[in-house]
Structures are given as C-alpha cells and as structure tokens.
XYZ file of C-alpha atoms in Angstrom:
606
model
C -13.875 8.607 15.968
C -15.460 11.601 14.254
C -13.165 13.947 16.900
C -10.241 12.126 15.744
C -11.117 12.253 11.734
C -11.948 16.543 12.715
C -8.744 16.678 14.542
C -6.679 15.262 11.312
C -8.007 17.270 9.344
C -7.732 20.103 10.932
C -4.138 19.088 11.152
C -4.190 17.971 7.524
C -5.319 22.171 6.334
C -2.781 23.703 8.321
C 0.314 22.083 6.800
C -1.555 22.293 3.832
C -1.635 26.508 4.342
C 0.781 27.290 6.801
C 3.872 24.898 5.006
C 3.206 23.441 1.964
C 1.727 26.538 -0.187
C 4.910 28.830 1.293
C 7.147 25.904 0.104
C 5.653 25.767 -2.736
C 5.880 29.336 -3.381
C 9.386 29.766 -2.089
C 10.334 27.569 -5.140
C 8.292 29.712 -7.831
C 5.156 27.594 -7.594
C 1.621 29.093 -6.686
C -1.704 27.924 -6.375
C -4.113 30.688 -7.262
C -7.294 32.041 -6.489
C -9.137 32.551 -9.777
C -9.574 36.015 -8.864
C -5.992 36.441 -8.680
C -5.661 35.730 -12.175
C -5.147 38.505 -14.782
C -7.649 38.883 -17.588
C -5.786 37.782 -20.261
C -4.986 34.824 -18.835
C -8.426 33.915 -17.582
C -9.195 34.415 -21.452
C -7.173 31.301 -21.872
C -8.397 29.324 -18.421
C -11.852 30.071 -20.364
C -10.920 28.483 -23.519
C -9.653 24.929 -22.049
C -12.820 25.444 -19.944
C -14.454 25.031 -23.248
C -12.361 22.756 -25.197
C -12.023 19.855 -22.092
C -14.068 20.613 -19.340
C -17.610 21.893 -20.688
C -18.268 18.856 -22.977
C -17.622 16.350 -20.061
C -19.931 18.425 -17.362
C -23.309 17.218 -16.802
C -25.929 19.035 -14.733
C -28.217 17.240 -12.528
C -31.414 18.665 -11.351
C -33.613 17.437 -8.624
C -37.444 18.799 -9.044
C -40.821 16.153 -8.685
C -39.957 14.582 -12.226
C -35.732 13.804 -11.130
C -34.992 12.235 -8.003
C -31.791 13.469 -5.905
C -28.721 12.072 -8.053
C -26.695 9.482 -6.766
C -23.794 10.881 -5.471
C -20.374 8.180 -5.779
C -18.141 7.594 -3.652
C -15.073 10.028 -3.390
C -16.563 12.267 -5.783
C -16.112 16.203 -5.929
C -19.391 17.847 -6.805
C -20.874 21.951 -6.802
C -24.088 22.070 -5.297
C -25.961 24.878 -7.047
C -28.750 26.719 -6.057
C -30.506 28.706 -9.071
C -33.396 30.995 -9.776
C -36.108 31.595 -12.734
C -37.780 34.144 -13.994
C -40.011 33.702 -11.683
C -38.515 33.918 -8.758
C -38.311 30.319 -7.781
C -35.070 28.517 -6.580
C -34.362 25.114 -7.477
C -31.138 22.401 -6.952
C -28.682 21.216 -9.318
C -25.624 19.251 -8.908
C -22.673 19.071 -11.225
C -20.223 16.525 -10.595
C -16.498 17.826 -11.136
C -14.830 15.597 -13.365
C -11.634 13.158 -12.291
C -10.569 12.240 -15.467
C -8.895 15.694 -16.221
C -6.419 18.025 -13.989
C -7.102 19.135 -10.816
C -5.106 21.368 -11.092
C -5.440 23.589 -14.567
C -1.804 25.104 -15.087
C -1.944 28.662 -15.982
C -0.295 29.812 -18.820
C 2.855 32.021 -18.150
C 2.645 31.365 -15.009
C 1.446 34.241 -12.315
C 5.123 36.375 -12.378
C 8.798 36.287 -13.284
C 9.598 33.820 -16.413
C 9.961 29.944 -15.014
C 7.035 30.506 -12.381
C 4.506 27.932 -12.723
C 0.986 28.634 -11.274
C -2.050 26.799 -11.033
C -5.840 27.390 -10.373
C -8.615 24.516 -8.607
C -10.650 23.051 -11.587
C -13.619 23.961 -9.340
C -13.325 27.079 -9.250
C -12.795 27.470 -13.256
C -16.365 25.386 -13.323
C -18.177 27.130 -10.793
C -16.855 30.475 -12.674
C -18.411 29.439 -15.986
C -21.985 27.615 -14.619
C -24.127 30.562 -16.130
C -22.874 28.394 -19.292
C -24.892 24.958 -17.567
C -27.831 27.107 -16.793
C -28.846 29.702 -19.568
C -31.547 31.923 -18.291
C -30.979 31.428 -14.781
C -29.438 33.191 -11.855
C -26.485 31.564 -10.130
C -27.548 31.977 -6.657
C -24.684 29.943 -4.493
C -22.616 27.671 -5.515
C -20.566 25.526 -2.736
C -17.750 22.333 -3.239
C -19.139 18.788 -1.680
C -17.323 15.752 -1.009
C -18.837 12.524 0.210
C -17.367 9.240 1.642
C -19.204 5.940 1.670
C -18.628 2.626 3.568
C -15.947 0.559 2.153
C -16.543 -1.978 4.124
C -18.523 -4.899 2.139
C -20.367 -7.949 3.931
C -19.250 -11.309 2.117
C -21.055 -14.005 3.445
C -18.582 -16.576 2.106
C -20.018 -19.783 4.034
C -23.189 -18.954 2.701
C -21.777 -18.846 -1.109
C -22.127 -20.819 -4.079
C -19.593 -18.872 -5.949
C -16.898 -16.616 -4.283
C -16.130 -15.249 -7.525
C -19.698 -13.647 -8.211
C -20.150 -13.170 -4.179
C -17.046 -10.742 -5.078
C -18.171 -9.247 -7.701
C -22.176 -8.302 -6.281
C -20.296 -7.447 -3.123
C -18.060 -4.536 -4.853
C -20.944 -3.578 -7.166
C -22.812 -2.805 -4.057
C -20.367 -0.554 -2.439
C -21.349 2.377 -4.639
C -24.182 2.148 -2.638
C -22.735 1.665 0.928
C -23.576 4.854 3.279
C -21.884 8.150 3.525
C -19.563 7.863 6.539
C -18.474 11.644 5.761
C -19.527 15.030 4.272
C -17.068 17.615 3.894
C -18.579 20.885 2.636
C -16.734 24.511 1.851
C -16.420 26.489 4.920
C -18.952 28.923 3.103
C -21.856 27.016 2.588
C -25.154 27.916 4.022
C -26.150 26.105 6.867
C -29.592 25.406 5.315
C -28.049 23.727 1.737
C -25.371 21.493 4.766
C -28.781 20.328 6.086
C -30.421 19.230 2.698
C -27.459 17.439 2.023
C -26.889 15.922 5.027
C -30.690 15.141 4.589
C -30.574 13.359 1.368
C -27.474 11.123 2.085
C -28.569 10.620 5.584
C -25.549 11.728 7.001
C -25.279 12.584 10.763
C -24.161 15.490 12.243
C -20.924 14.303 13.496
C -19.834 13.181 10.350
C -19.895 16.619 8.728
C -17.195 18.861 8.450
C -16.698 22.319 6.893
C -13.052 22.760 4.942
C -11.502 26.031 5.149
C -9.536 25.402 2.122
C -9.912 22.987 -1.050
C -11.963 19.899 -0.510
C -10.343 16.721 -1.017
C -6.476 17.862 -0.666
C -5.679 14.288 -1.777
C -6.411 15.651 -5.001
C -2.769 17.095 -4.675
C -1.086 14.121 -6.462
C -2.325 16.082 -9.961
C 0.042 18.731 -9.247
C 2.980 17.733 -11.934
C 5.507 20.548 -12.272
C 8.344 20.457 -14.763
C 10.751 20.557 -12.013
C 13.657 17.795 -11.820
C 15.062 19.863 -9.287
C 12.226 19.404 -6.697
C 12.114 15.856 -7.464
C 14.295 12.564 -6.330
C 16.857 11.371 -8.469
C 15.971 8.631 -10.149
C 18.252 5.550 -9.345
C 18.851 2.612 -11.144
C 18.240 -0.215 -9.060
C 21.255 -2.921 -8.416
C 21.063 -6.275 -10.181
C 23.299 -9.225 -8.391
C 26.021 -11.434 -10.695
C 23.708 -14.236 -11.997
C 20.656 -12.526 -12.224
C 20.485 -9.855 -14.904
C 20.577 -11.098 -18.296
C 18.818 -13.671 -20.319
C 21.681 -16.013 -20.784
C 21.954 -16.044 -16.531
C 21.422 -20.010 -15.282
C 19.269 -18.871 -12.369
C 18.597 -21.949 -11.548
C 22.196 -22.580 -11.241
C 22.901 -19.560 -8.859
C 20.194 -20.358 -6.511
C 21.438 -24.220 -6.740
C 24.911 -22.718 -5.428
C 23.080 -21.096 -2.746
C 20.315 -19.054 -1.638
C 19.591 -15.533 -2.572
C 18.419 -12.736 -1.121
C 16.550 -9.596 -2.834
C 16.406 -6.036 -1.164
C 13.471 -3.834 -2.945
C 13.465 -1.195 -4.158
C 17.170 -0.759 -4.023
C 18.011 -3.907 -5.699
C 15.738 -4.980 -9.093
C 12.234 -6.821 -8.880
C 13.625 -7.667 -12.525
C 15.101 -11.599 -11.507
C 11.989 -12.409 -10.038
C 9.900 -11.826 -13.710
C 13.380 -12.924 -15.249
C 12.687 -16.621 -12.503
C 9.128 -16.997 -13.772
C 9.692 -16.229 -17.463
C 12.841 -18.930 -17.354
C 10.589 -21.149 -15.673
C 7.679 -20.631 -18.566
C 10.590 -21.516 -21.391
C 12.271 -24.519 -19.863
C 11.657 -27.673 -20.800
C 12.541 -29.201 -17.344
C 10.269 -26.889 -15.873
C 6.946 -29.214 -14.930
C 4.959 -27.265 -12.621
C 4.485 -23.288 -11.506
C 2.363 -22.461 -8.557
C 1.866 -18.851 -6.853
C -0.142 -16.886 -4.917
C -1.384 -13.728 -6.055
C -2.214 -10.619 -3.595
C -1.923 -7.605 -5.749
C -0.880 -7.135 -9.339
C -1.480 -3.798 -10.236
C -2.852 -3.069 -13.890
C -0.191 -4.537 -15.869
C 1.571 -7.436 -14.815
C 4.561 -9.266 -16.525
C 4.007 -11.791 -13.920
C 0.801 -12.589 -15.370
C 2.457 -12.605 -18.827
C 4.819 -15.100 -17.509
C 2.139 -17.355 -16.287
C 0.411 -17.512 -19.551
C 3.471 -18.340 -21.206
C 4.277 -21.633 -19.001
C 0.446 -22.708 -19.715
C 0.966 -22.088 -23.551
C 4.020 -24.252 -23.038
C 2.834 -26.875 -21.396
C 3.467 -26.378 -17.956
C 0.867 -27.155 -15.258
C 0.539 -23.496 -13.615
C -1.880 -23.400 -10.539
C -2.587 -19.844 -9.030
C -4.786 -18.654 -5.978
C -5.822 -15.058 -6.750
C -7.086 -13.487 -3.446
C -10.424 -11.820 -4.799
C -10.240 -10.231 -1.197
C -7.784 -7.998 -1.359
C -9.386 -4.806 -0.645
C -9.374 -2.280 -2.967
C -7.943 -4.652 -5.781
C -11.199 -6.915 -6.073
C -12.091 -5.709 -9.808
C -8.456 -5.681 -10.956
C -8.105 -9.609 -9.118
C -11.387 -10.631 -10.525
C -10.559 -9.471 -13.821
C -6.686 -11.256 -13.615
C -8.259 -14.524 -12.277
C -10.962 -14.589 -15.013
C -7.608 -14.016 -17.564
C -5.753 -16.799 -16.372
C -8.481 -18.833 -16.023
C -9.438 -18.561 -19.965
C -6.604 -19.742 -20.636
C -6.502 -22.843 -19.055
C -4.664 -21.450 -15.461
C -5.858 -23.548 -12.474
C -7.479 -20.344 -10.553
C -8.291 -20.770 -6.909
C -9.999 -17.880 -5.664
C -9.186 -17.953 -1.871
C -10.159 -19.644 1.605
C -13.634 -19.403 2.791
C -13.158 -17.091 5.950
C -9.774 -16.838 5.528
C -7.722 -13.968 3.597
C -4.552 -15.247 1.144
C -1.821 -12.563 2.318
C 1.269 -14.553 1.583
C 3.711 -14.502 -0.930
C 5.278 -17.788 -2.748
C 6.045 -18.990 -6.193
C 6.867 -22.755 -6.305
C 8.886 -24.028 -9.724
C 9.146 -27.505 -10.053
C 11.482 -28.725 -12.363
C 13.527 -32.036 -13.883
C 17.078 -32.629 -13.083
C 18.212 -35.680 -14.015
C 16.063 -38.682 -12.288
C 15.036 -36.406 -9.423
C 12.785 -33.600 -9.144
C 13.881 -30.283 -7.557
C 11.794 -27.475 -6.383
C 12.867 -23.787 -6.253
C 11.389 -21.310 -4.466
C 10.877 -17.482 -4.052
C 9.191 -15.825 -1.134
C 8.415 -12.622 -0.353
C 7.692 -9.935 1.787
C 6.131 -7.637 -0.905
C 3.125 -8.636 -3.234
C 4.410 -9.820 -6.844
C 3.878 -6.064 -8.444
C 5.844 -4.644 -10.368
C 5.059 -1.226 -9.911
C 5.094 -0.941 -6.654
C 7.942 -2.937 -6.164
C 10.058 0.261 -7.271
C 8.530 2.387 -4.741
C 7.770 -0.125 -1.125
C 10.835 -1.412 0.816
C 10.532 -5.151 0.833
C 12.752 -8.802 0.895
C 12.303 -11.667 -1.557
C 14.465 -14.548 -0.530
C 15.226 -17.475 -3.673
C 15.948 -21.124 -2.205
C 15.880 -24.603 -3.463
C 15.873 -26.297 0.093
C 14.364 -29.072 0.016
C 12.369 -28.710 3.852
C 11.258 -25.226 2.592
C 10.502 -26.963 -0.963
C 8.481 -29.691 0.734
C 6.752 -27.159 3.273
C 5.822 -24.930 -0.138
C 4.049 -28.062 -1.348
C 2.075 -29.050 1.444
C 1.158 -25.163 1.279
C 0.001 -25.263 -1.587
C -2.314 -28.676 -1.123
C -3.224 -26.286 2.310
C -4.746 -23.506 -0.118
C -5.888 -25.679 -3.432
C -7.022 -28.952 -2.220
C -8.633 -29.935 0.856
C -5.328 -30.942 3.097
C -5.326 -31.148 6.801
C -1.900 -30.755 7.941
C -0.923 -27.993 10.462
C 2.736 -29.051 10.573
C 5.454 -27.792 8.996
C 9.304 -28.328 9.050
C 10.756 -24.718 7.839
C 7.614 -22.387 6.963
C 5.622 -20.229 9.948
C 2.214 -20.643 8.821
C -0.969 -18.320 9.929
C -3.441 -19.419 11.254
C -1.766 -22.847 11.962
C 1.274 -22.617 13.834
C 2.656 -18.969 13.062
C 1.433 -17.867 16.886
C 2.683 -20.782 18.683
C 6.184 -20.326 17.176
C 6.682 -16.627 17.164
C 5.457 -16.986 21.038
C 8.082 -19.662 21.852
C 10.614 -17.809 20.264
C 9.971 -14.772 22.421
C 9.706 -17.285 25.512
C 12.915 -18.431 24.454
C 14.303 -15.033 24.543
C 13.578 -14.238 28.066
C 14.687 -17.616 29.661
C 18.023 -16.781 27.754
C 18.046 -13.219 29.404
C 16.872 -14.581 33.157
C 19.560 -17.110 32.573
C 22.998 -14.546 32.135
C 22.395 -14.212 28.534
C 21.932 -11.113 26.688
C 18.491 -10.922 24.959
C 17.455 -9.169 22.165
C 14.000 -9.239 19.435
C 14.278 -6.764 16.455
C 11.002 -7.056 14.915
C 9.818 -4.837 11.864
C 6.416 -4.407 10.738
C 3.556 -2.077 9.342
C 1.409 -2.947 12.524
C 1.495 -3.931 15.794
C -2.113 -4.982 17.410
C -2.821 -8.677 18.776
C -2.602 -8.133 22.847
C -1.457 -11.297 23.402
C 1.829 -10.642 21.557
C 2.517 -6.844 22.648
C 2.051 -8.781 26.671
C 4.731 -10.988 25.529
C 6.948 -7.611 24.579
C 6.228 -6.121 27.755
C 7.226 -9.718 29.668
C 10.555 -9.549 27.354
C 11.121 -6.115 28.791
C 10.558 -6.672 32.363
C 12.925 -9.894 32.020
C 15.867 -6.920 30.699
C 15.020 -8.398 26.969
C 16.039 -5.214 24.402
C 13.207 -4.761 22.438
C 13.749 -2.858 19.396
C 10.578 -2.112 17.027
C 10.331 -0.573 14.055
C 6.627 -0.253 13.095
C 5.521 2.181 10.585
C 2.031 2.530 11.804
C 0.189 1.625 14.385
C 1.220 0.718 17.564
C -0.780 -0.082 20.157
C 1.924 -0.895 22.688
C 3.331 1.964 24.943
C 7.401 1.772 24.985
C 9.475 3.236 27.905
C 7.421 2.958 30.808
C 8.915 2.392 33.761
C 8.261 -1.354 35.092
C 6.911 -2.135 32.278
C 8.557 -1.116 28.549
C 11.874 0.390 29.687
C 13.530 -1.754 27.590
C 11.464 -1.525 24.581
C 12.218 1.105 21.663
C 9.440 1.897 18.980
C 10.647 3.694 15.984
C 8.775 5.181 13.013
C 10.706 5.265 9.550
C 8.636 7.750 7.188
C 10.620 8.697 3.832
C 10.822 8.283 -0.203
C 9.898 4.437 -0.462
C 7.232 3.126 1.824
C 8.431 0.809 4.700
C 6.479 -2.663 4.293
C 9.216 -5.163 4.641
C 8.365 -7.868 7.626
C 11.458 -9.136 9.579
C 11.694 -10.875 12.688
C 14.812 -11.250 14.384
C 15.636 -13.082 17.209
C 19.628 -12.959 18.626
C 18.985 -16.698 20.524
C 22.550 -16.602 22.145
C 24.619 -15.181 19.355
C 22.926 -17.826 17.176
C 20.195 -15.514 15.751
C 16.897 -16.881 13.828
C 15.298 -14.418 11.431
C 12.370 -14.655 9.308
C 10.821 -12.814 7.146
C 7.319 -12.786 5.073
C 4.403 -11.408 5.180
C 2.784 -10.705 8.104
C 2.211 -8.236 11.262
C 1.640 -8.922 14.733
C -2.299 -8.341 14.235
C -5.000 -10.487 14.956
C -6.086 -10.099 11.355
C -3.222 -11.744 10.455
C -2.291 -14.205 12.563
C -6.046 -15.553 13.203
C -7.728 -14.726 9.849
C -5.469 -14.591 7.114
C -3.314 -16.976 5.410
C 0.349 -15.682 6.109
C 4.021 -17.339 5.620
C 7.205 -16.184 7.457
C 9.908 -18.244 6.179
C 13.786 -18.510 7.789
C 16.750 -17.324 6.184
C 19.811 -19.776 6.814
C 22.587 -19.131 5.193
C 24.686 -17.368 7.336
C 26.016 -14.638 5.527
C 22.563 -13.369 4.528
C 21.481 -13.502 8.618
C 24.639 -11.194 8.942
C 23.314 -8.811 6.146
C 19.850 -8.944 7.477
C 21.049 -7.961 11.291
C 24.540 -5.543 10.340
C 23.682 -4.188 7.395
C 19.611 -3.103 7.289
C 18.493 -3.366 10.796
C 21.602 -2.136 11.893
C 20.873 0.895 8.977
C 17.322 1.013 10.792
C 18.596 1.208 14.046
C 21.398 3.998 13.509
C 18.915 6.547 11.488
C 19.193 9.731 12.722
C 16.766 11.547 10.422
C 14.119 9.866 8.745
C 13.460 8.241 12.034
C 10.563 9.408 14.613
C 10.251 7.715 17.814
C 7.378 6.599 20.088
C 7.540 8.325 23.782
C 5.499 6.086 26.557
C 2.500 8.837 26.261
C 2.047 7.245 23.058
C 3.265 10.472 21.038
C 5.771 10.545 18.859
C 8.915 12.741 18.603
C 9.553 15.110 15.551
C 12.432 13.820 12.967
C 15.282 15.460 13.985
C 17.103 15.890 10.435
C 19.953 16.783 12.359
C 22.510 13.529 12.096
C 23.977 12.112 9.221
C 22.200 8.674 8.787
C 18.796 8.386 6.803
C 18.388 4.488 6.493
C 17.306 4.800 2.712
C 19.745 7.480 1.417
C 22.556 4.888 2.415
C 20.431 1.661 1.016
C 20.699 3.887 -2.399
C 23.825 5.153 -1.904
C 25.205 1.438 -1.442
C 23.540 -0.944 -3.100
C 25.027 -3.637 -4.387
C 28.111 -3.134 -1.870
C 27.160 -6.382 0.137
C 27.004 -8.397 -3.304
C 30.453 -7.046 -4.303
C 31.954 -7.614 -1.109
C 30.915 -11.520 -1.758
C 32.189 -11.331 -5.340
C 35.600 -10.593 -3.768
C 35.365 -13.454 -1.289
C-alpha cells in the first residue's frame, strides 16, 4: 500500500511541475517563489501578512511545561526549530491557517499587464516567523502534513443510541492515528524522526514532497479568467415541470418521467416535494436521506409539509461518511420539528434514493414516486451525472411502501414485485438476469449487458461477466473507478469492454441494461456491483417501463457512452488503461450539453 500511495504521488508532483505550472504559465498565470518576488511587491505580501494572516497564527511550543500539540487531521503546519540567547534550541509549531487563501495573489501580477501571479501562504508565514518569535533565531523551518485514520469503529449492536454512537464516533476521529506524514523534501532527517516520533508514525508511511505539500490545496487558486473556465449552461427543464402553476402530479399521472442530471434541472424534484408540502390532498411524504450538503431546499420542503399537516417520515443515514456532522445536525432539525427521523439500520448502510408522496384523489389513494440514482443535493446535482425517474405505478408504489415499513418499522418481507432490493433480493435478480443472458446467447440469440457504475468488486458477479463472455455475451462496462475484472483476455474476457469516462461532471449514474431478446430490461438506482453494496447496504434499483424512455436510456446515453471518442479511456487485459485519445469528434458530455432537451422536444412533436 505505502508503494502504491509513493508511486501516486510521485505521479501526482510531476504533472503538477512538468504540465500543470507550464499550462498555467502559457496562459499568463504563475505560481511564485517568494524570492522571485520584487521588493515592492513583497512590501504589499507583508502588509496582508499583517492585516489577515498574523492575527490568526498561533505558535505552539513544546518544552517540560507544554506537551507536543495535537496535530489535526489534514492540517498544514511549519515545524520550527529556534535558538536563545543562550544557545539552546527548542520546537515550535505553527499551524498554517485554512480559513484564508492558499494561494495569496500578488498584486500586479509578476509581468506584462493581465498576468496574474500567486505565492504559497507558507512561504509568506515562514518569511515573517522572526515576527512569532522576538528575540530568537529562526534556525529551520520545514512544511508538515499529517493524515489520520478515517476509519471509525461503530459498534451499532452494542448501542443504545445510534445517534450519540455517531456523534462520540466522529468526535473521536480527530484522534484516530496518522496513516501518513508528508514532510518538505528539505527537512533534516533528525526533525523527520521527532516527528515521526511523536505521532508514532512508521517509516513507510513517510514521504518527502519535492514541491508544495498538500497540492489538493489547489482548489484556492481562483483566477479572473472566464476564458479558462466552462461555460456555464443552463440546464433543460421538460414541458410540465418548470413553473409553479405546472400540475406535476398530472404529468407524471399521464406517464412516467425521466430526469437526466446535470444536463436537465434537479429544479422539479424540489418543485415535487414543495407541491407535495402545499397540497391539501397530499397525506403523507416519506424519503430517504444520503447526503444533503449544507443547504438544502429539500429539507425546507420537508418542514413545510410538517407545518402543514402532513405526516413526513425521513431516514437520515448518520453513516454516510464524511457527512455524519452535517446528517446529525439535519436529522436533529427535522426532528425538532416534529419530522419522524429514523436514523438508519443497525449493520446496515441506507444508500438508496426514494421519496414516496401519498396523496387523495377522489375515494382512492394514489402514490407517486421519485427515485434516484444521485443523493437528493442540490449542489451537487449540478455538477455529478445522474437519473431520477418520477412514476405513480402502483407495483412500484406498493413496493415503495413495503420499503419503507423495511427501513422504519420492524417488517419482514424480502419480496418485492417491481423494486431490486439490497441485501434482500438485489443479487439473486441481477444474477438471473445475467444467467438469462447467456442461455439467450448459447441458444442463437444475440446477447448483450451494458452495465454502468462507479465500482466494480463482488467476485461472484465479475465470474458471472467472465461466464457471459465465454458464452459470446458482449459485455460493455463503463466503470469510472475501480475495476477489479481484467477485460480482453483471451478465453476468458474477449468479449468484455471496460471503459473509463473522466470529464467536467463526475460520472455516478447506475444503469443496468440487459437487451433480453430485443426486449431489453433496464434499471437504474443506486448501487455498484460491490460487496458493500449488495451485502451491507440498503440499495434500490428500480425498472424503467415505458418504452420510449428504455429507447432513450439504450440510443441516446449509452449509445453517447459507447461512441465517445475522447473523454473515454479504456481498460487493456494487463489491467492498464489507455490514454484519451482527444482525437475523434464525440465527448459523451459535450453532446448531453449540446442537446439537451432534444429527446423531450422530439416527444412534444409526437
């Protein structure tokens, strides 16, 4: 592991020098050494030194009477060796702070009018530290970065409370061990081996950076630039769905709808839930909650329908990792006021996506649905590729409430009639399916699986592949990560094509489809073919029916997957994978932008 981590990172610094900083520079944008910097504008680089950086700095010493400082997770610190009057050296640590720029623009830039330059915050601190330490000598001074264990240990069957399980659990990993060191390239072997000595950090897991420490700390670098930047877009909004005065209902009454993110709006599915809050046929709302990001209109939505009257019931996965806080904090909100808040399965994660509206009409009782591939989040639903399908059939209706009984009350059943549910009967259908598939190709037929997915892992499904390919099955995959099966080896993956699609949105839509003798099956939802999520989360893949939605799934996206001839990478059978190409005229998501809303128009017009 630590080979591999050394390897990428070494990979990580050479792009960094040998690409990014020329193409940086080639477009009138440098990153400076301080000492490259002229003295009148270092005059200035001193004075925001002073005005936003000095008064947040605080020096830590270590000596009999102050123990070695906690050092936090992900932080950037200077470890500084000084000296007194005396001639004694002594330790101090100043933390550099991530609430201000990483990058501290210089003023007129380093050049010709409209260059833009920029210098390391660390290197403007570590320039002014005699200011820390009056009457001492700056011996060395050398950037640290430190990594601890995300990982936390929730002993869930042994809980009384999940919620405050949770919340001790993620208190405690401020605490977890250092699992890395990175340290400048320059820093004296003897001040690596204190370090490594107080955060008990092994050997292996340090590594010297020839270059800034922490380059993730390149998201701070904002330029004034619209020409080095994507066009914004504005994303498509289908007939029935866009305005206030829209009978949603109505439209998904008339038939089912289907939602492609981020080229067509998030916007109906707040618009769905805020409807839902305000009508008076509207009885019930129940969701599940993955990730909401820090402002969430489908929270606002939720608190509406309780302050309405409606009976809202939510399960907030307090799991989610990375989002614990923010979830903990949202499930506390809704809670207060008066939200039925489930917090999760013991020993099972909440990964799926579903809102359940069930409403009056008439003497009967209808439920509408939306389900997902993406979590319900606003924010990031402008920036990851997903699906969100609205229905109001009743098997998928009746499957969403016995779901829902599944995750809030203490029900039993493990059938369904529409819905693919993990870790009840999501295996044993996905594996029949693929069965299916190679009886169909051993019998004359022409077989075919186009699966697409963030990860492919569980062994029991990538032997089913491999059995689809030797049958003559085409296998096409498009996985963004990792893969763990080996495509195009001879008697055993021929037949089986793994693509990577890297670009401007991030891939995370989930769709299975399966061609079943020019009768195809898809589903969608959301979860990969690992055995996190087929054994140990809760996951729904639901079907989409309607005919001419299966034909825009299959000839219009995956068809858009499959003919991308530049954002595209594929896997070779060594496991490698080949350089984009950029050479062909297809990238998948310049023509999802470039035509979206074409497949809605074409409907318009019959």
């Amino acid at each position: 592991m630590n080979t591999a981590v050394a390897s990428l990172m070494k990979d990580a610094y050479a792009i960094y020098r040998n690409e990014l900083l020329p193409a940086l520079e080639s477009n009138r944008i440098r990153i400076l050494d301080l000492s490259a910097i002229h003295s009148e504008q270092r005059a200035q680089l001193d004075t925001f030194f002073f005005q936003h950086v000095f008064p947040v700095l605080t020096p830590l010493a270590f000596d009999p009477g102050r123990p070695f400082p906690h050092i936090s997770n992900l932080s950037l610190n200077i470890a500084v060796i000084l000296r007194d009057a005396a001639g004694l050296e002594r330790f101090a640590r100043v933390k550099v702070p991530d609430t201000l720029p990483q990058l501290v623009p210089v003023v007129g830039g380093n050049g010709a009018s409209g260059d833009l330059a920029f210098v390391w915050i660390e290197q403007l601190v570590m320039a002014n530290l005699h200011h820390l330490f009056h009457g001492l000598e700056i011996v060395k001074a050398d950037v640290f970065h430190v990594t601890r264990d995300a990982e936390v240990a929730i002993k869930e069957l042994e809980t009384d409370d999940l919620l405050e399980t949770i919340e001790e659990a993620v208190w405690q990993r401020r605490f977890r061990d250092a699992v890395r060191l990175q340290v400048d390239a320059s820093m004296p072997d003897a001040m690596v081996h204190f370090l490594a000595e107080k955060l008990e950090v092994e050997q292996p897991s340090i590594y010297r950076v020839d270059g800034p420490v922490d380059l993730g700390r390149l998201k701070h670098l904002h330029a004034d630039r619209p020409d080095l930047k994507d066009k914004p877009y504005l994303p498509y909004t289908p007939p029935g769905l866009g305005t206030n005065e829209d009978d949603i209902f109505g439209v998904i009454r008339q038939e089912d709808q289907l939602l492609h993110h981020p080229y067509e709006s998030f916007q109906p599915v707040i618009d769905f839930l805020r409807k839902a809050a305000k009508d008076p046929d509207v009885l019930a709302i129940k969701m599940t909650l993955y990730r909401l990001g820090p402002k969430s209109p489908v929270v606002d939505a939720l608190l509406e329908a309780v302050e309405n009257g409606k009976q809202v019931a939510v399960l907030v996965e307090l799991k989610a990792r990375f989002d614990e806080l923010s979830n903990i904090e949202w499930a506390k909100a809704l809670e207060l006021e008066g939200v039925h808040v489930v917090y999760g399965l013991l020993g099972l994660k909440v990964h799926s996506k579903v809102v359940l509206v069930v409403r009056r009409e008439g003497d009967s009782i209808r439920r509408y649905c939306h389900l997902a591939t993406g979590n319900y989040n606003a924010g990031t639903a402008k920036l990851y590729t997903d699906l969100g399908l609205f229905t109001c059939n009743e098997e998928i209706g009746a499957d969403a409430t016995d779901l829902f009984n599944y995750l809030t009350g203490y029900s039993g059943k493990r059938e369904f009639t529409k819905l693919l549910v993990a870790p009840l009967n999501l295996r044993q259908r996905f594996e029949e399916m693929i069965l299916r598939e190679i009886e169909i190709q051993r019998s004359g037929g022409q077989g075919h699986l186009i699966f697409k997915m963030n990860a492919l892992e569980d062994v029991p499904m990538m032997k089913l592949l491999y059995a689809a390919s030797h049958a003559g099955v085409q296998v096409d995959l498009f996985i963004r990560g990792a893969c763990c099966l080996r495509p195009q080896v001879p008697g055993l993956s021929e037949n089986i094509r793994v693509t990577s699609i890297l670009g401007r949105f991030l891939e995370h839509s989930r769709i299975y489809y399966f061609e079943n003798s020019g009768s195809p099956q898809c589903y969608l939802g959301s979860a990969d073919l690992m055995p996190r999520n087929l054994n140990r989360r809760v996951e729904v893949m639901f079907p989409v029916e309607r005919p001419q939605l299966i034909r825009r799934i299959r000839d219009e996206i995956l068809q858009t997957y499959l003919d991308d001839q530049i954002g595209a990478r594929h896997m070779r059978a060594d496991g490698t994978y080949s350089p984009k190409t950029r050479t062909g005229s297809v990238d998948c998501q310049t023509m999802f932008l470039e035509h979206r809303g074409e497949w809605h128009m074409r409907q318009d017009r019959g």
